[in-house]
CSV table of C-alpha atoms in Angstrom, one decimal:
chain,number,residue,atom,x,y,z
A,1,MET,CA,-6.3,23.6,18.5
A,2,LYS,CA,-4.0,23.1,16.2
A,3,ILE,CA,-1.4,19.9,15.9
A,4,LEU,CA,1.4,19.2,13.7
A,5,ILE,CA,2.6,15.6,13.2
A,6,LEU,CA,6.1,14.8,12.0
A,7,ARG,CA,7.1,12.1,10.2
A,8,PHE,CA,8.8,11.8,7.1
A,9,SER,CA,9.4,8.6,6.1
A,10,SER,CA,8.9,4.9,5.4
A,11,ILE,CA,5.7,3.4,4.1
A,12,GLY,CA,5.7,0.9,7.7
A,13,ASP,CA,7.1,3.8,9.8
A,14,ILE,CA,4.0,6.2,8.9
A,15,ILE,CA,1.2,3.3,8.6
A,16,LEU,CA,2.4,2.8,12.8
A,17,THR,CA,1.9,6.9,13.4
A,18,THR,CA,-1.8,6.0,12.4
A,19,PRO,CA,-2.7,4.7,15.6
A,20,VAL,CA,-2.0,8.8,17.1
A,21,VAL,CA,-3.8,10.2,14.7
A,22,ARG,CA,-7.4,8.4,15.1
A,23,CYS,CA,-6.6,9.2,18.9
A,24,LEU,CA,-6.0,12.6,18.9
A,25,LYS,CA,-8.7,12.9,17.1
A,26,SER,CA,-10.7,10.7,19.1
A,27,LYS,CA,-10.4,12.9,21.8
A,28,PHE,CA,-10.0,15.9,19.8
A,29,PRO,CA,-12.9,16.2,17.5
A,30,GLU,CA,-12.5,20.1,16.6
A,31,ALA,CA,-9.0,20.0,16.1
A,32,GLU,CA,-7.2,20.6,12.8
A,33,ILE,CA,-4.2,18.1,12.3
A,34,HIS,CA,-1.5,18.3,9.7
A,35,TYR,CA,1.0,15.9,9.3
A,36,LEU,CA,4.3,16.8,7.8
A,37,THR,CA,5.3,14.1,5.2
A,38,ARG,CA,7.9,13.1,2.5
A,39,LEU,CA,6.6,13.9,-1.0
A,40,PRO,CA,6.4,9.7,-1.9
A,41,TYR,CA,4.2,9.0,1.3
A,42,LYS,CA,1.4,11.4,0.5
A,43,SER,CA,-1.0,8.8,-0.2
A,44,ILE,CA,-1.1,7.6,2.8
A,45,VAL,CA,-1.5,9.9,4.7
A,46,GLU,CA,-4.1,11.5,2.9
A,47,SER,CA,-6.5,7.7,2.5
A,48,LEU,CA,-6.9,9.1,6.8
A,49,HIS,CA,-9.7,11.0,7.7
A,50,ALA,CA,-8.4,12.2,10.8
A,51,VAL,CA,-6.2,14.8,9.2
A,52,THR,CA,-7.0,17.7,8.1
A,53,LYS,CA,-3.7,19.2,5.7
A,54,VAL,CA,-0.5,16.8,4.8
A,55,ILE,CA,2.4,19.3,4.4
A,56,THR,CA,5.8,17.4,1.5
A,57,PHE,CA,8.6,17.9,1.3
A,58,GLU,CA,10.8,16.3,-1.9
A,59,THR,CA,14.5,16.8,-0.8
A,60,SER,CA,15.6,19.2,2.0
A,61,VAL,CA,12.6,19.4,4.5
A,62,THR,CA,13.7,23.1,5.2
A,63,GLU,CA,10.8,24.1,2.2
A,64,VAL,CA,8.2,24.4,3.5
A,65,LEU,CA,9.8,25.7,7.2
A,66,PRO,CA,7.5,28.8,6.0
A,67,GLU,CA,4.8,27.6,4.8
A,68,VAL,CA,5.0,25.6,8.3
A,69,ARG,CA,6.6,28.7,10.4
A,70,LYS,CA,2.6,30.8,8.8
A,71,GLU,CA,0.2,27.4,10.6
A,72,ALA,CA,1.9,28.6,14.0
A,73,TYR,CA,0.3,25.3,15.6
A,74,ASP,CA,-0.1,24.8,19.4
A,75,TYR,CA,1.6,21.4,19.4
A,76,ILE,CA,3.7,19.6,16.4
A,77,ILE,CA,4.7,15.7,18.1
A,78,ASP,CA,7.3,14.8,16.9
A,79,LEU,CA,7.1,10.4,15.6
A,80,HIS,CA,10.9,11.0,13.3
A,81,LYS,CA,13.3,12.2,15.9
A,82,ASN,CA,15.8,12.9,13.8
A,83,LEU,CA,18.3,15.3,12.6
A,84,ARG,CA,16.5,16.5,10.0
A,85,THR,CA,13.5,17.1,13.0
A,86,LYS,CA,15.8,18.8,14.8
A,87,THR,CA,17.3,20.3,12.3
A,88,LEU,CA,13.2,22.0,11.5
A,89,LEU,CA,13.0,22.4,15.3
A,90,LEU,CA,15.8,24.5,15.6
A,91,ARG,CA,14.3,26.7,12.5
A,92,LEU,CA,11.3,27.2,13.5
A,93,GLY,CA,12.8,27.6,17.4
A,94,ARG,CA,9.4,25.7,18.5
A,95,CYS,CA,9.9,22.0,20.5
A,96,ALA,CA,8.1,18.6,19.9
A,97,HIS,CA,7.1,16.4,22.6
A,98,THR,CA,8.4,12.9,21.1
A,99,PHE,CA,8.9,9.3,22.3
A,100,SER,CA,12.1,7.4,22.5
A,101,LYS,CA,13.8,5.7,20.9
A,102,LEU,CA,15.5,2.8,22.3
A,103,ASN,CA,19.1,3.8,21.0
A,104,VAL,CA,21.9,3.0,24.4
A,105,ARG,CA,18.7,0.0,24.5
A,106,LYS,CA,19.6,-1.1,21.0
A,107,TRP,CA,23.3,-0.7,21.0
A,108,LEU,CA,23.7,-2.7,23.9
A,109,LYS,CA,21.6,-5.4,21.9
A,110,VAL,CA,22.8,-4.9,18.8
A,111,ARG,CA,27.4,-4.8,19.8
A,112,LEU,CA,27.4,-6.3,23.4
A,113,GLY,CA,24.0,-9.0,23.8
A,114,ILE,CA,22.5,-7.5,26.0
A,115,ASN,CA,19.4,-7.2,26.4
A,116,CYS,CA,17.7,-4.5,28.3
A,117,LEU,CA,14.6,-4.1,25.8
A,118,PRO,CA,11.0,-3.8,27.3
A,119,LYS,CA,8.8,-5.4,26.0
A,120,VAL,CA,6.9,-2.7,24.5
A,121,HIS,CA,5.7,-2.2,21.0
A,122,ILE,CA,6.6,1.3,18.8
A,123,VAL,CA,3.0,1.8,18.4
A,124,ASP,CA,2.4,2.5,22.9
A,125,ARG,CA,5.7,4.0,22.8
A,126,TYR,CA,4.5,6.8,19.5
A,127,MET,CA,1.6,7.4,22.1
A,128,LYS,CA,3.4,8.2,25.0
A,129,ALA,CA,4.3,11.2,22.7
A,130,VAL,CA,0.8,12.6,22.4
A,131,ALA,CA,0.0,11.5,26.6
A,132,PHE,CA,0.8,15.0,28.4
A,133,LEU,CA,-2.9,15.9,26.4
A,134,ASP,CA,-4.4,12.8,27.9
A,135,VAL,CA,-4.6,10.8,24.6
A,136,ILE,CA,-5.4,7.4,25.1
A,137,TYR,CA,-4.6,4.1,23.0
A,138,ASP,CA,-8.3,2.7,22.3
A,139,GLU,CA,-6.4,-0.8,21.4
A,140,GLN,CA,-7.9,-0.8,17.2
A,141,GLY,CA,-4.2,-1.1,16.0
A,142,LEU,CA,-4.0,0.0,13.0
A,143,ASP,CA,-5.6,1.8,9.9
A,144,TYR,CA,-5.3,2.2,6.2
A,145,GLU,CA,-7.8,3.2,3.1
A,146,ILE,CA,-8.0,2.0,0.6
A,147,PRO,CA,-9.9,4.1,-2.1
A,148,ALA,CA,-13.1,2.5,-3.7
A,149,ASN,CA,-11.9,3.1,-6.9
A,150,THR,CA,-8.9,1.0,-6.3
A,151,GLU,CA,-8.9,-2.3,-8.5
A,152,LEU,CA,-6.8,-4.4,-10.1
A,153,ASP,CA,-5.7,-4.7,-14.0
A,154,ALA,CA,-6.8,-8.6,-15.0
A,155,SER,CA,-4.4,-8.3,-17.8
A,156,ILE,CA,-1.7,-8.8,-14.5
A,157,PHE,CA,-3.7,-11.1,-12.3
A,158,PRO,CA,-7.2,-12.7,-14.1
A,159,LEU,CA,-10.5,-13.0,-11.7
A,160,GLU,CA,-10.3,-17.1,-12.2
A,161,LYS,CA,-7.1,-16.6,-9.9
A,162,ARG,CA,-8.2,-14.5,-6.9
A,163,THR,CA,-11.0,-17.3,-5.6
A,164,HIS,CA,-8.6,-18.1,-3.0
A,165,TYR,CA,-4.2,-16.9,-3.4
A,166,THR,CA,-0.2,-17.2,-1.6
A,167,VAL,CA,0.7,-13.6,-1.1
A,168,ILE,CA,4.7,-13.3,-1.0
A,169,VAL,CA,6.8,-10.6,-0.3
A,170,VAL,CA,10.2,-10.9,-2.4
A,171,GLY,CA,12.6,-7.6,-1.3
A,172,ALA,CA,12.7,-5.5,1.5
A,173,LYS,CA,14.7,-1.8,2.0
A,174,GLN,CA,18.2,-4.6,3.3
A,175,PHE,CA,18.7,-7.6,1.9
A,176,THR,CA,19.5,-8.8,5.1
A,177,LYS,CA,16.1,-7.8,6.1
A,178,GLN,CA,14.7,-9.9,2.8
A,179,ILE,CA,13.6,-13.8,2.2
A,180,PRO,CA,17.0,-15.1,0.3
A,181,GLU,CA,15.3,-16.0,-3.3
A,182,SER,CA,15.6,-20.2,-2.7
A,183,HIS,CA,14.0,-19.7,0.6
A,184,ILE,CA,10.7,-18.8,-1.9
A,185,ILE,CA,11.2,-20.6,-4.4
A,186,THR,CA,11.3,-23.5,-1.5
A,187,LEU,CA,7.1,-22.3,0.1
A,188,CYS,CA,6.4,-22.0,-3.7
A,189,ARG,CA,6.7,-25.8,-4.2
A,190,LEU,CA,5.3,-26.6,-0.8
A,191,ILE,CA,2.5,-24.4,-1.1
A,192,SER,CA,-0.4,-25.4,-3.0
A,193,GLY,CA,-2.9,-23.2,-5.8
A,194,GLU,CA,-2.0,-19.6,-6.9
A,195,ILE,CA,0.9,-17.4,-5.8
A,196,VAL,CA,1.9,-14.6,-5.6
A,197,LEU,CA,5.0,-12.2,-6.5
A,198,LEU,CA,4.6,-9.1,-4.4
A,199,GLY,CA,7.4,-6.7,-4.7
A,200,GLY,CA,8.8,-3.5,-6.3
A,201,LYS,CA,10.3,-2.8,-9.6
A,202,ASP,CA,14.0,-3.0,-7.3
A,203,GLU,CA,13.1,-7.4,-7.6
A,204,SER,CA,11.5,-8.0,-10.4
A,205,GLU,CA,15.3,-9.1,-12.0
A,206,LYS,CA,14.9,-11.3,-8.4
A,207,SER,CA,10.8,-13.1,-9.4
A,208,GLN,CA,11.7,-13.7,-13.0
A,209,ARG,CA,14.9,-15.5,-11.9
A,210,ILE,CA,13.1,-17.1,-8.8
A,211,LEU,CA,9.7,-17.9,-11.7
A,212,GLU,CA,12.9,-18.9,-14.0
A,213,GLN,CA,13.9,-22.3,-11.2
A,214,ILE,CA,9.8,-22.8,-10.2
A,215,GLU,CA,8.9,-25.9,-12.8
A,216,ASP,CA,5.1,-25.5,-12.3
A,217,ASN,CA,5.5,-21.4,-12.3
A,218,LYS,CA,2.3,-21.0,-14.8
A,219,ARG,CA,0.5,-21.0,-10.7
A,220,VAL,CA,2.7,-17.9,-9.9
A,221,THR,CA,2.1,-14.3,-11.3
A,222,ASN,CA,4.8,-11.7,-11.2
A,223,LEU,CA,3.5,-8.2,-9.9
A,224,CYS,CA,6.1,-7.4,-9.1
A,225,GLY,CA,6.7,-3.6,-9.8
A,226,LYS,CA,3.9,-3.5,-11.4
A,227,LEU,CA,1.3,-2.0,-8.8
A,228,ASP,CA,0.7,1.2,-6.8
A,229,LEU,CA,0.5,1.6,-2.8
A,230,ASN,CA,-3.2,1.2,-2.4
A,231,GLN,CA,-3.3,-2.0,-5.6
A,232,SER,CA,-0.9,-3.8,-3.8
A,233,ALA,CA,-3.2,-2.7,-0.3
A,234,LEU,CA,-6.1,-4.6,-2.3
A,235,LEU,CA,-4.3,-7.3,-3.3
A,236,LEU,CA,-3.2,-7.6,0.6
A,237,LYS,CA,-6.5,-8.1,1.8
A,238,GLY,CA,-7.8,-10.3,-0.5
A,239,ALA,CA,-4.9,-13.2,-0.5
A,240,THR,CA,-4.9,-16.4,2.0
A,241,ASN,CA,-2.3,-16.5,3.3
A,242,ILE,CA,0.5,-13.4,3.2
A,243,ILE,CA,4.6,-14.4,3.8
A,244,THR,CA,6.6,-11.7,4.2
A,245,ALA,CA,9.8,-10.7,5.7
A,246,ASP,CA,9.8,-7.3,8.0
A,247,THR,CA,8.6,-4.5,5.9
A,248,GLY,CA,6.7,-2.2,5.0
A,249,MET,CA,3.6,-4.5,3.7
A,250,MET,CA,3.9,-6.6,7.0
A,251,HIS,CA,2.5,-3.1,8.6
A,252,LEU,CA,0.3,-2.0,5.8
A,253,ALA,CA,-1.2,-6.3,6.0
A,254,ALA,CA,-1.1,-6.1,9.9
A,255,ALA,CA,-3.4,-2.5,9.0
A,256,LEU,CA,-5.8,-4.2,6.9
A,257,LYS,CA,-6.8,-6.6,9.5
A,258,LYS,CA,-5.0,-9.5,7.8
A,259,GLU,CA,-3.5,-12.2,9.4
A,260,VAL,CA,0.3,-12.4,8.1
A,261,ILE,CA,3.7,-14.2,8.4
A,262,SER,CA,6.4,-13.5,8.7
A,263,ILE,CA,10.1,-13.8,8.6
A,264,TRP,CA,12.5,-12.7,10.3
A,265,GLY,CA,17.1,-12.2,9.5
A,266,ASN,CA,19.3,-9.1,10.8
A,267,THR,CA,16.1,-7.6,12.8
A,268,ILE,CA,14.6,-9.4,15.5
A,269,PRO,CA,10.8,-8.5,17.0
A,270,ALA,CA,12.4,-7.5,20.3
A,271,PHE,CA,12.8,-3.8,18.5
A,272,GLY,CA,8.6,-4.1,18.9
A,273,MET,CA,8.1,-3.3,15.0
A,274,SER,CA,6.4,-6.6,14.6
A,275,ALA,CA,3.3,-6.9,13.2
A,276,TYR,CA,0.6,-4.8,15.7
A,277,TYR,CA,-3.4,-5.2,16.0
A,278,PRO,CA,-5.5,-4.4,17.5
A,279,LYS,CA,-6.8,-6.1,20.5
A,280,GLY,CA,-8.4,-10.0,20.5
A,281,MET,CA,-6.2,-10.5,17.3
A,282,GLU,CA,-3.5,-10.8,18.2
A,283,HIS,CA,-3.6,-14.5,17.0
A,284,LEU,CA,-3.3,-13.5,13.4
A,285,SER,CA,0.5,-12.6,14.0
A,286,HIS,CA,3.1,-15.4,13.6
A,287,ILE,CA,6.6,-14.9,12.9
A,288,LEU,CA,9.5,-16.7,12.5
A,289,GLU,CA,12.7,-15.9,13.9
A,290,ASN,CA,16.2,-17.6,14.2
A,291,ASN,CA,17.3,-17.5,18.0
A,292,SER,CA,20.1,-19.9,17.9
A,293,ILE,CA,22.7,-17.8,15.7
A,294,ALA,CA,25.0,-15.7,18.4
A,295,CYS,CA,25.6,-12.5,15.1
A,296,ARG,CA,21.8,-11.8,15.9
A,297,PRO,CA,20.6,-8.6,15.1
A,298,CYS,CA,24.0,-8.0,14.0
A,299,SER,CA,21.6,-4.1,13.6
A,300,LYS,CA,19.1,-2.5,14.1
A,301,ILE,CA,18.1,-1.5,10.3
A,302,GLY,CA,19.0,-3.9,8.4
A,303,TYR,CA,22.5,-4.0,6.0
A,304,SER,CA,23.5,-4.0,2.4
A,305,SER,CA,24.9,-7.9,3.1
A,306,CYS,CA,25.6,-10.4,5.4
A,307,PRO,CA,28.6,-8.9,7.4
A,308,LYS,CA,29.6,-12.6,8.1
A,309,LYS,CA,28.9,-12.8,4.3
A,310,HIS,CA,27.0,-16.3,5.7
A,311,PHE,CA,23.3,-14.8,6.3
A,312,LYS,CA,22.4,-18.4,8.5
A,313,CYS,CA,19.3,-15.6,10.4
A,314,MET,CA,18.3,-16.2,7.2
A,315,MET,CA,19.5,-19.1,5.6
A,316,ASP,CA,19.8,-21.9,8.4
A,317,LEU,CA,15.8,-21.2,8.1
A,318,ASN,CA,13.7,-24.3,7.3
A,319,MET,CA,10.4,-23.1,5.0
A,320,GLN,CA,8.9,-26.3,6.0
A,321,ASP,CA,8.1,-24.2,9.6
A,322,VAL,CA,5.4,-21.7,7.3
A,323,MET,CA,3.1,-23.8,7.0
A,324,GLN,CA,1.8,-24.5,9.6
A,325,TRP,CA,0.4,-21.7,9.7
A,326,VAL,CA,-0.7,-21.6,5.7
A,327,LYS,CA,-4.6,-21.8,5.4
């Protein structure tokens, strides 16, 4: 049996598909499982032992059309379900087994405030895409394997700082998901001990501004833009506390079975994208969100700026509330 899984992006979304991969392989040990994704996310999929082959594209999915057609898959599992996957399937002349994106229900919640969202996580919806093969979720959560040769450079994060430290994830793909600078500054003042600011190159300026406003910033290490994904995972694995917005780092931390404090802006956990854990470990997820504001959620994804210009979904949150979960 040969199975192709489609999920093109991004970090968190791909990590959320890992139970499907694992459970498929458990059900069909001899099956070849191929995974088609965008090139920047190749390393995530390569870390999955159950995946036989990773197929990647850079710009257009049609780049790999001949390769995919040549493989003659028995089944295609579409865990992205967008225009690009539909285009690929159309060109292949194939149908795929997929999941419910709940787009209508999300639209009703965002636009009309009507909540008919089921209390079902996206992982469980992904699993329904393979239910036709009698594949059952094993309740083991998400997967992420850190390569054994992954190291953190002692010159940027000294060994003496690694005993007990708190990671604060600075950025998020959309501004309305990001923890505001003022909140991160407050957290750095409230939390004792070593703190690490984690983010990509896009957060370098933001993290520098934060550092400049913290009085005792020698205990704050700025690693924004300095780590690759596996190094970020290693940093999260060693952390005492992890504070993040609704980001890929939240899902990465959950895959590592780490306790997570997540701070939510314009999106809501009810969309089914909260940190996902194995059965019995759900208590590791702590959520801070603003449920007293009428304009939230304003989007199922996020915006580059607050549509109402006030960003109260984040700004009205009290960072002192985070301290109840900080060790």
